[in-house]
Short mmCIF file of C-alpha atoms and ligand atoms in Angstrom, two decimals:
data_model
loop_
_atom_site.label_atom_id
_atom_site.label_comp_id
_atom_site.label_asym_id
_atom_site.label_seq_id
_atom_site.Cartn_x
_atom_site.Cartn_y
_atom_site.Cartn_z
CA UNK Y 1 37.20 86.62 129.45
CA UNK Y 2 35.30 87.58 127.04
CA UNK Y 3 37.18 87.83 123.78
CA UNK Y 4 37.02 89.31 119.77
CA UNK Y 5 39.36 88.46 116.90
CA UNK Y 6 39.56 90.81 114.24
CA UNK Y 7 40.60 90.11 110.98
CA UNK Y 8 39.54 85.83 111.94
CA UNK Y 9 39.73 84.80 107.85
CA UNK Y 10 43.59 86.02 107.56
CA UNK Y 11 46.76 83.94 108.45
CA UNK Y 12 47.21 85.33 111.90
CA UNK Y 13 43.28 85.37 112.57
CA UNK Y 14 43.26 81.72 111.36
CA UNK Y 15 46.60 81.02 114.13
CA UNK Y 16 44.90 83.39 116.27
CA UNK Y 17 42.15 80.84 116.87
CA UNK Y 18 44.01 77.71 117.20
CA UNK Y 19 46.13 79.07 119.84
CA UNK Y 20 43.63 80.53 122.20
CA UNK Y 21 42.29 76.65 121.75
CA UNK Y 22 45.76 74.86 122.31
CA UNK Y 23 46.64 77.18 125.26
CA UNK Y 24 43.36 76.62 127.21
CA UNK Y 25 43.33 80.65 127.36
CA UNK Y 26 39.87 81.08 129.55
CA UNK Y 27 37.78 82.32 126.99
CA UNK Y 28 34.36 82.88 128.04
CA UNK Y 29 32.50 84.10 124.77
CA UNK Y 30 34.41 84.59 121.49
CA UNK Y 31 33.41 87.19 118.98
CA UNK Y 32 34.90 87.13 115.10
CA UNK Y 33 34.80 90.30 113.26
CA UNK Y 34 36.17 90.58 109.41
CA UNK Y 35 35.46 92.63 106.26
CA UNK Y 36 32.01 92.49 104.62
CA UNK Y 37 33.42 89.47 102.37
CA UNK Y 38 33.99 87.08 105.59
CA UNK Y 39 30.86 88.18 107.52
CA UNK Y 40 28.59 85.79 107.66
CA UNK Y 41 31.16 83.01 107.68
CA UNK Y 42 31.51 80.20 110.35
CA UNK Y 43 34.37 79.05 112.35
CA UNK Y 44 34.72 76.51 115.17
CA UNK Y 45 35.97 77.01 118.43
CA UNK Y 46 36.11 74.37 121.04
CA UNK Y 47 33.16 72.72 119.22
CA UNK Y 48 31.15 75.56 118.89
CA UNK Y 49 30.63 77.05 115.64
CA UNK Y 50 30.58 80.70 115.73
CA UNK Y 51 29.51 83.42 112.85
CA UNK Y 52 31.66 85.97 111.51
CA UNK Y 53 30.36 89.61 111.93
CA UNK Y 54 31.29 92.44 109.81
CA UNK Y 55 33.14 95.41 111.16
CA UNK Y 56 31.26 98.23 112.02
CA UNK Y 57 30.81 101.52 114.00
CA UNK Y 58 28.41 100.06 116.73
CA UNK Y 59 28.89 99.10 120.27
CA UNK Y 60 29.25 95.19 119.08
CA UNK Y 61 32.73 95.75 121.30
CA UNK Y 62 30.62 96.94 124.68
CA UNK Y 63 31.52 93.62 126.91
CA UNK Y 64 33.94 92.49 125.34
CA UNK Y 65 37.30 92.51 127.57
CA UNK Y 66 40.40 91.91 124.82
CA UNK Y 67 40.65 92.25 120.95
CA UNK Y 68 42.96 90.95 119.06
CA UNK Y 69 43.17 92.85 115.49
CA UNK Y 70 44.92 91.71 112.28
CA UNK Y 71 42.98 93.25 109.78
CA UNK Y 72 45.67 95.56 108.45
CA UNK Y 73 46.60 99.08 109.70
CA UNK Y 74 43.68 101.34 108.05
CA UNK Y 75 41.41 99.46 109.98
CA UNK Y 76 42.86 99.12 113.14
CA UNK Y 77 43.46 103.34 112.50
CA UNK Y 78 40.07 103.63 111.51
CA UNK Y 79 38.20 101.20 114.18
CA UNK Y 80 40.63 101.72 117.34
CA UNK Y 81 38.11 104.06 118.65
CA UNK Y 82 34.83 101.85 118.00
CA UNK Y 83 36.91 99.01 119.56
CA UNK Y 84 38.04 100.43 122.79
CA UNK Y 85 35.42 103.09 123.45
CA UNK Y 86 33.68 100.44 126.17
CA UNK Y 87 37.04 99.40 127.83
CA UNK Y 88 38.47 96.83 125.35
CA UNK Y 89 41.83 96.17 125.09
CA UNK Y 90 42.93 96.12 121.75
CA UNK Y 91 46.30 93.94 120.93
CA UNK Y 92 47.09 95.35 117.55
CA UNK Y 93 48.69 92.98 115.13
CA UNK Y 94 49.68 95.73 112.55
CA UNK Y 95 51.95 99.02 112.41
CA UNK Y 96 49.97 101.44 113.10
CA UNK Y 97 50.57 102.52 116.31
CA UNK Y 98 53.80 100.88 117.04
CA UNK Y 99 55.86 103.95 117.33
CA UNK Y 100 52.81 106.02 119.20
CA UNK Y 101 54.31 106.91 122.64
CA UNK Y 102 51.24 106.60 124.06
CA UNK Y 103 50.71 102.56 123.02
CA UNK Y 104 53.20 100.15 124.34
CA UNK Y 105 55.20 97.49 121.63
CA UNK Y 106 55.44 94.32 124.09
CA UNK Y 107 57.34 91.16 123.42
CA UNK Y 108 56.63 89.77 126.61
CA UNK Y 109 60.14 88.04 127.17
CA UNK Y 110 61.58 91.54 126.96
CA UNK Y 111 59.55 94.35 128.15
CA UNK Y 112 56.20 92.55 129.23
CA UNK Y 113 55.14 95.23 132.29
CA UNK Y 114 55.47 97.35 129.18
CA UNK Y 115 51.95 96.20 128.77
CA UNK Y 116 50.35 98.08 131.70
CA UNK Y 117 50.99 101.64 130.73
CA UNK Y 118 48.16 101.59 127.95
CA UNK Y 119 46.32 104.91 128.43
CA UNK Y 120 44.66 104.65 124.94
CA UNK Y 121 43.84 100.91 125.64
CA UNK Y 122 45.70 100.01 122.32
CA UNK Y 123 48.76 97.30 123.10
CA UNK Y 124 50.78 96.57 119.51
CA UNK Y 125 52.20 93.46 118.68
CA UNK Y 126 55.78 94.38 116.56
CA UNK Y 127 56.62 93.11 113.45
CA UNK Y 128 57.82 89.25 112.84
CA UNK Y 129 61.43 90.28 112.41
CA UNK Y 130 61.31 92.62 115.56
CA UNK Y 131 60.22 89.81 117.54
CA UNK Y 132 62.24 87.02 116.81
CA UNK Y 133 65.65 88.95 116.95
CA UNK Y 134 64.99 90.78 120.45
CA UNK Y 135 64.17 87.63 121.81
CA UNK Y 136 67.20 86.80 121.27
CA UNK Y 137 69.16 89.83 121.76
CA UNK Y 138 67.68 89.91 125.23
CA UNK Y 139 70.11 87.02 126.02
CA UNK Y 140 72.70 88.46 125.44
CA UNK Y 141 71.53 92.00 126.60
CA UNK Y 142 71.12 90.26 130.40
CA UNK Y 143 74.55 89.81 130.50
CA UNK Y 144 76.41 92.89 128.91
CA UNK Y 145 75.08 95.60 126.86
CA UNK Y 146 74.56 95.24 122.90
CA UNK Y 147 75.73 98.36 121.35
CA UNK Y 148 75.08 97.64 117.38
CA UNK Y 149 73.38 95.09 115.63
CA UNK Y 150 73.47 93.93 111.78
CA UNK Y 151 71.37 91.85 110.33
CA UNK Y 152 70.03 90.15 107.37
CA UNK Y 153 66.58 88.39 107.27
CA UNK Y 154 65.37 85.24 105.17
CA UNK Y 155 61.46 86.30 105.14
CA UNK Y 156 58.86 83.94 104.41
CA UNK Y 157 56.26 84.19 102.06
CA UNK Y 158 53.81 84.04 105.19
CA UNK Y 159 55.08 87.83 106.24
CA UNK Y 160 53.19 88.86 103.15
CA UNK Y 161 49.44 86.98 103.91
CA UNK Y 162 48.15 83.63 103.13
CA UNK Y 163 47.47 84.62 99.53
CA UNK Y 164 50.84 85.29 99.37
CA UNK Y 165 51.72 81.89 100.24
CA UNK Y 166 49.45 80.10 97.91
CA UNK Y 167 51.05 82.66 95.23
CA UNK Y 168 54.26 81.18 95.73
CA UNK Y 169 53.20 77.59 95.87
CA UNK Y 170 51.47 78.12 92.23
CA UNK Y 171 55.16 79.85 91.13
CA UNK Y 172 56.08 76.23 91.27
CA UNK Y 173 53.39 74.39 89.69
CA UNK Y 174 52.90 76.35 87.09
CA UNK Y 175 56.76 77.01 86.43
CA UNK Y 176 57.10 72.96 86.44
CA UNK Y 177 54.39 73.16 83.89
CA UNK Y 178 56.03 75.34 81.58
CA UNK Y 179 53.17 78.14 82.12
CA UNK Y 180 53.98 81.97 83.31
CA UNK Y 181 54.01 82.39 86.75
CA UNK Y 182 51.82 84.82 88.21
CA UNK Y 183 53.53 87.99 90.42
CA UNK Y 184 50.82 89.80 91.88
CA UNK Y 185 51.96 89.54 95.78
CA UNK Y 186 55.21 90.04 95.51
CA UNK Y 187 57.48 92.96 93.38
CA UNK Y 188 59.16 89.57 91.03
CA UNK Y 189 58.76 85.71 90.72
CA UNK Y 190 59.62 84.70 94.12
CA UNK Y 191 60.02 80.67 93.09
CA UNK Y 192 63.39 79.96 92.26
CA UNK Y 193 64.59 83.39 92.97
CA UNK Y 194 64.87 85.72 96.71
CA UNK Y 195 63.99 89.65 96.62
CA UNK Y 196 65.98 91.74 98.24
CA UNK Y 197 63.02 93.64 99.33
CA UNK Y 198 61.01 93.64 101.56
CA UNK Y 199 57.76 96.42 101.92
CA UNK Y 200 58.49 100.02 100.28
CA UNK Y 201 61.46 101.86 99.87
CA UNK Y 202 62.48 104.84 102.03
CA UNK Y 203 64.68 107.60 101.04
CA UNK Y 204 67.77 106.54 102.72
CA UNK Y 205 67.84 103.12 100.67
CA UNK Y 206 66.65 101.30 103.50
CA UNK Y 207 63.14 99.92 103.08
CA UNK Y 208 60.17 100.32 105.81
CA UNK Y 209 60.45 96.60 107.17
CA UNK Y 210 64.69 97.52 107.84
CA UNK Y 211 63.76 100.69 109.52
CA UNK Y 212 61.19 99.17 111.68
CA UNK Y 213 63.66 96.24 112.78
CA UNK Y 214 65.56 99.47 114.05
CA UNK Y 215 62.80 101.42 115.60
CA UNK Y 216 60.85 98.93 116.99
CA UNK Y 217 64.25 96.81 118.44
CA UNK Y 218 65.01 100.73 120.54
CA UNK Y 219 61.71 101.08 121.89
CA UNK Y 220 61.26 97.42 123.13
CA UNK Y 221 64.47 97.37 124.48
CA UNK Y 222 64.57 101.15 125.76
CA UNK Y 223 68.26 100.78 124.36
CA UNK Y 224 69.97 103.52 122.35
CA UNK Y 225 70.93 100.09 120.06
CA UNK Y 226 71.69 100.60 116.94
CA UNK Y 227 70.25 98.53 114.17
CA UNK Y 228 71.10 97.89 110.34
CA UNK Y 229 68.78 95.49 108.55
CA UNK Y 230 68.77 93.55 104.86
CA UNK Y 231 65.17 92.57 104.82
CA UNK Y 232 65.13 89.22 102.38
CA UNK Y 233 62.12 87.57 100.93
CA UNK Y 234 63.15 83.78 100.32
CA UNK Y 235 60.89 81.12 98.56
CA UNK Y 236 60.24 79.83 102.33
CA UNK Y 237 56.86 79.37 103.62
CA UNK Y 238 56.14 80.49 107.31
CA UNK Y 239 59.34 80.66 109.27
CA UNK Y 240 61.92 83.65 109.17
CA UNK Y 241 65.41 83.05 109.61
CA UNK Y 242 67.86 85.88 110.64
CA UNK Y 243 71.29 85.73 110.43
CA UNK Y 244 72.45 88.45 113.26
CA UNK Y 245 76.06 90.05 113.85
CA UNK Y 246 76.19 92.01 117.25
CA UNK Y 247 78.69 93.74 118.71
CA UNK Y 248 78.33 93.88 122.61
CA UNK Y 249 80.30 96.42 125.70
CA UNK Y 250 82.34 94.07 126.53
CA UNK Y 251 83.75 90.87 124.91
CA UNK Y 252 81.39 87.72 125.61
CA UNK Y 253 83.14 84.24 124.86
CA UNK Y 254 81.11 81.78 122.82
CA UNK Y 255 80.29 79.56 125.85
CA UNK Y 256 79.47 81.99 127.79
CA UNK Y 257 76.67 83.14 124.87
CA UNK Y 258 75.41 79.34 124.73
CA UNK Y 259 74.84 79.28 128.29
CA UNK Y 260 72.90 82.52 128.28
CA UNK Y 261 70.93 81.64 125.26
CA UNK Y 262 69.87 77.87 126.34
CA UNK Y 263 68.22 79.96 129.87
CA UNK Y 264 66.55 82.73 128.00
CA UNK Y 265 63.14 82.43 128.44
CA UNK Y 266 61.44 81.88 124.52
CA UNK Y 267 64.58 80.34 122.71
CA UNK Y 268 65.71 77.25 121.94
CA UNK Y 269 69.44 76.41 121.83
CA UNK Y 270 70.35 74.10 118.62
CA UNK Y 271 74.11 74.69 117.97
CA UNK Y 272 75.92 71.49 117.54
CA UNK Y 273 78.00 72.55 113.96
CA UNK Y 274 79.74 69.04 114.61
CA UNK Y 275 76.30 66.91 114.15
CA UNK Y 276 75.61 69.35 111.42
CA UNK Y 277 72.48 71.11 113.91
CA UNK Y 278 71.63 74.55 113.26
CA UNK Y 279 67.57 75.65 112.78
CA UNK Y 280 66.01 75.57 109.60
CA UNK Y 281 62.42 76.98 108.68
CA UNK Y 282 61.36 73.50 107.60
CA UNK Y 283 62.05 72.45 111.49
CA UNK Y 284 60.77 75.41 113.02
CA UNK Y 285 57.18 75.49 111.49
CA UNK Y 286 54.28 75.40 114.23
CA UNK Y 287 57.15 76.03 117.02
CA UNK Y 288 56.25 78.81 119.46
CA UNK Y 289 60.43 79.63 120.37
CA UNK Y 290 62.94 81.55 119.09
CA UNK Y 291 65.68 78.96 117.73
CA UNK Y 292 69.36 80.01 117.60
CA UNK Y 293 72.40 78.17 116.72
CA UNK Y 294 75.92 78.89 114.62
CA UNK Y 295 76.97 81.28 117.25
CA UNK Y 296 80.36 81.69 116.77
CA UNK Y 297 82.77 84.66 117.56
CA UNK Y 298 83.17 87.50 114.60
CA UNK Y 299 86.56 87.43 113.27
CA UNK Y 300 87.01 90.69 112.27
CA UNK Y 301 86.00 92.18 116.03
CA UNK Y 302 86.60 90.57 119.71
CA UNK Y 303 83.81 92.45 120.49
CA UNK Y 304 81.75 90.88 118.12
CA UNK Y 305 79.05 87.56 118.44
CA UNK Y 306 77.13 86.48 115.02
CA UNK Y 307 74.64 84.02 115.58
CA UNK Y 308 71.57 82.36 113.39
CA UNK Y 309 67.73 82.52 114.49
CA UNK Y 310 64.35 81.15 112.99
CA UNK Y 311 61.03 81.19 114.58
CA UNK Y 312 57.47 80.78 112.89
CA UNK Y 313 56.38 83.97 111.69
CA UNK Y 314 53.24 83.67 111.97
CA UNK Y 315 53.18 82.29 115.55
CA UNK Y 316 56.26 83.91 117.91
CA UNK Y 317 56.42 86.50 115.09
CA UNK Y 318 52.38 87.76 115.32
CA UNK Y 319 49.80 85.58 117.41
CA UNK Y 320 51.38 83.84 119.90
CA UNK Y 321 53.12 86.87 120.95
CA UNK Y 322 50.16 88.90 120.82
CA UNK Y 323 48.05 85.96 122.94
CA UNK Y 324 51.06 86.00 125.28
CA UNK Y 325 50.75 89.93 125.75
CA UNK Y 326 47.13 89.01 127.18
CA UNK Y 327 48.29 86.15 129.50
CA UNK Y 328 50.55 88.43 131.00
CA UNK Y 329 47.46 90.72 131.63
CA UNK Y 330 45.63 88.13 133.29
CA UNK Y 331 49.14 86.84 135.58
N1 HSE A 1 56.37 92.35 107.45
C1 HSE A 1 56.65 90.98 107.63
C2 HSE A 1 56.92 90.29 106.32
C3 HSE A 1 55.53 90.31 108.36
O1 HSE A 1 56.55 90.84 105.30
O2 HSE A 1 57.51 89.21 106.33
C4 HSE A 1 55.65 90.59 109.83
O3 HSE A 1 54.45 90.47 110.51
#
């Protein structure tokens, strides 16, 4: 295969490149694209150091076979012709084209022969919090159907970009010096504190990252599933944590739930409330699963199942999903 990353100097470029490494995927030639500010860079892969090349409209994609983009969603809108023009697929990292109904949104535990049906040649990858719940709703999904969900997400600073991340780190520093911190990647002063926002606000209260957990979670699941979201940013940084209410067709004991969790294919089981085991994003950082534990039956509804999940955001929640979209492809 002969392979491009797009957006290579960003968090999920940087993951991007380690896990096509890790996972042996049979990468023939590698090409790294980024802004004008990265080109010229190097990176290593498998030994080999290899140059950064700016993003342009050329034929630098002719040849190659799969892209992977994470460069935001004006350039993947503005490039998604220059990319696929010769025959490239194009796994799209951002939200661009995720409600197109002419690109499939493929979380390959779920909906992977979603994947096929590509007539523009564009795949997307959904969003972090998309990702990690339906891989867990599926579970439950395989055994009766899930009618609503609600949820509320504990984001990491990692959703919002490595510089993010290093913001948040600083908080502390300079906070534990006695200095300002300095809020320039996130709406408030995220050490110390959560936001209860997460991305833009839309006009029915809800903000773009809670409506997407709702659109995104019906198209993946071709489910008429109904989806209410809190979207949380919490002084974490790289794994979400979700805590997820569900109420299903017909009444599903809590056994019954463990059972079909610990065989779903992507999550790990790690509900033992007597040892005090439940995930936590500290745990679950560099993980590829889904981890779910405190399931426990909702009191106020027989019908209802709540139960906990945290996965690495940048891994299960962007890159390694979007590298297992192309395995699939090559099965
Ligand atoms: N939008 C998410 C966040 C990142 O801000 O946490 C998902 O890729």
């Amino acid at each position: 295969m002969k392979v491009a990353i797009v957006g290579i100097s960003g968090a999920v470029g940087q993951e991007l490149l380690r896990i096509l490494e890790e996972r042996n995927f049979p990468v023939e030639e590698l090409a790294l694209f980024g802004s004008s500010r990265s080109a010229g860079k190097t990176y290593t892969f498998r030994g080999t150091s290899i140059k950064v090349k700016q993003l342009q409209h050329n034929d630098d994609f002719k040849g190659i076979d799969i892209a992977f983009v994470s460069a935001g969603g004006s350039t993947s809108l503005e490039f998604s012709e220059t990319i696929t023009k010769h025959g490239t697929i194009m796994i799209d990292n951002s939200s661009a084209f995720r409600m197109y109904d002419d690109v499939p949104l493929v979380v390959p535990e779920v909906n992977p022969e979603d994947a096929l049906n590509r007539p523009r040649g564009i795949i997307a990858n959904p969003n972090c919090t998309t990702i990690q719940m339906v891989v867990a709703l599926k579970a439950i999904e395989d055994i009766t159907h899930i009618r609503k969900v609600h949820v509320a997400t504990y984001q990491a600073a990692s959703g919002a970009g490595a510089a993010a991340m290093r913001e948040l780190e600083n908080q502390y520093k300079q906070i534990v010096n006695g200095e300002k911190p300095t809020i320039e990647k996130f709406p408030y002063q995220l050490a110390f504190n959560l936001i209860p926002q997460v991305d833009v606000f839309t006009e029915n209260g809800y903000t773009k990252e809670e409506l997407k957990m709702h659109n995104e979670t019906r198209k993946i699941m071709h489910s008429n599933i109904e989806v209410s979201a809190t979207c949380v940013r919490v002084p974490v940084m790289r794994a979400h944590s979700e805590a997820t209410w569900i109420e299903t067709e017909r009444s599903v004991p809590v056994e019954e739930a463990r059972e079909a969790f610990a065989k779903a294919e992507g999550v790990v089981l790690m509900d033992n409330p007597d040892k005090k085991e439940y995930p936590m994003p500290l745990d679950v950082t560099g993980k590829d699963e889904v981890y779910v534990g405190r399931i426990r039956k909702d009191l106020t509804n027989d019908k209802g199942l709540t139960f906990w999940t945290v996965s690495d955001q940048i891994r299960k929640g962007a890159a390694l999903n979007a590298i297992q979209i192309a395995e699939y492809l090559l099965k």
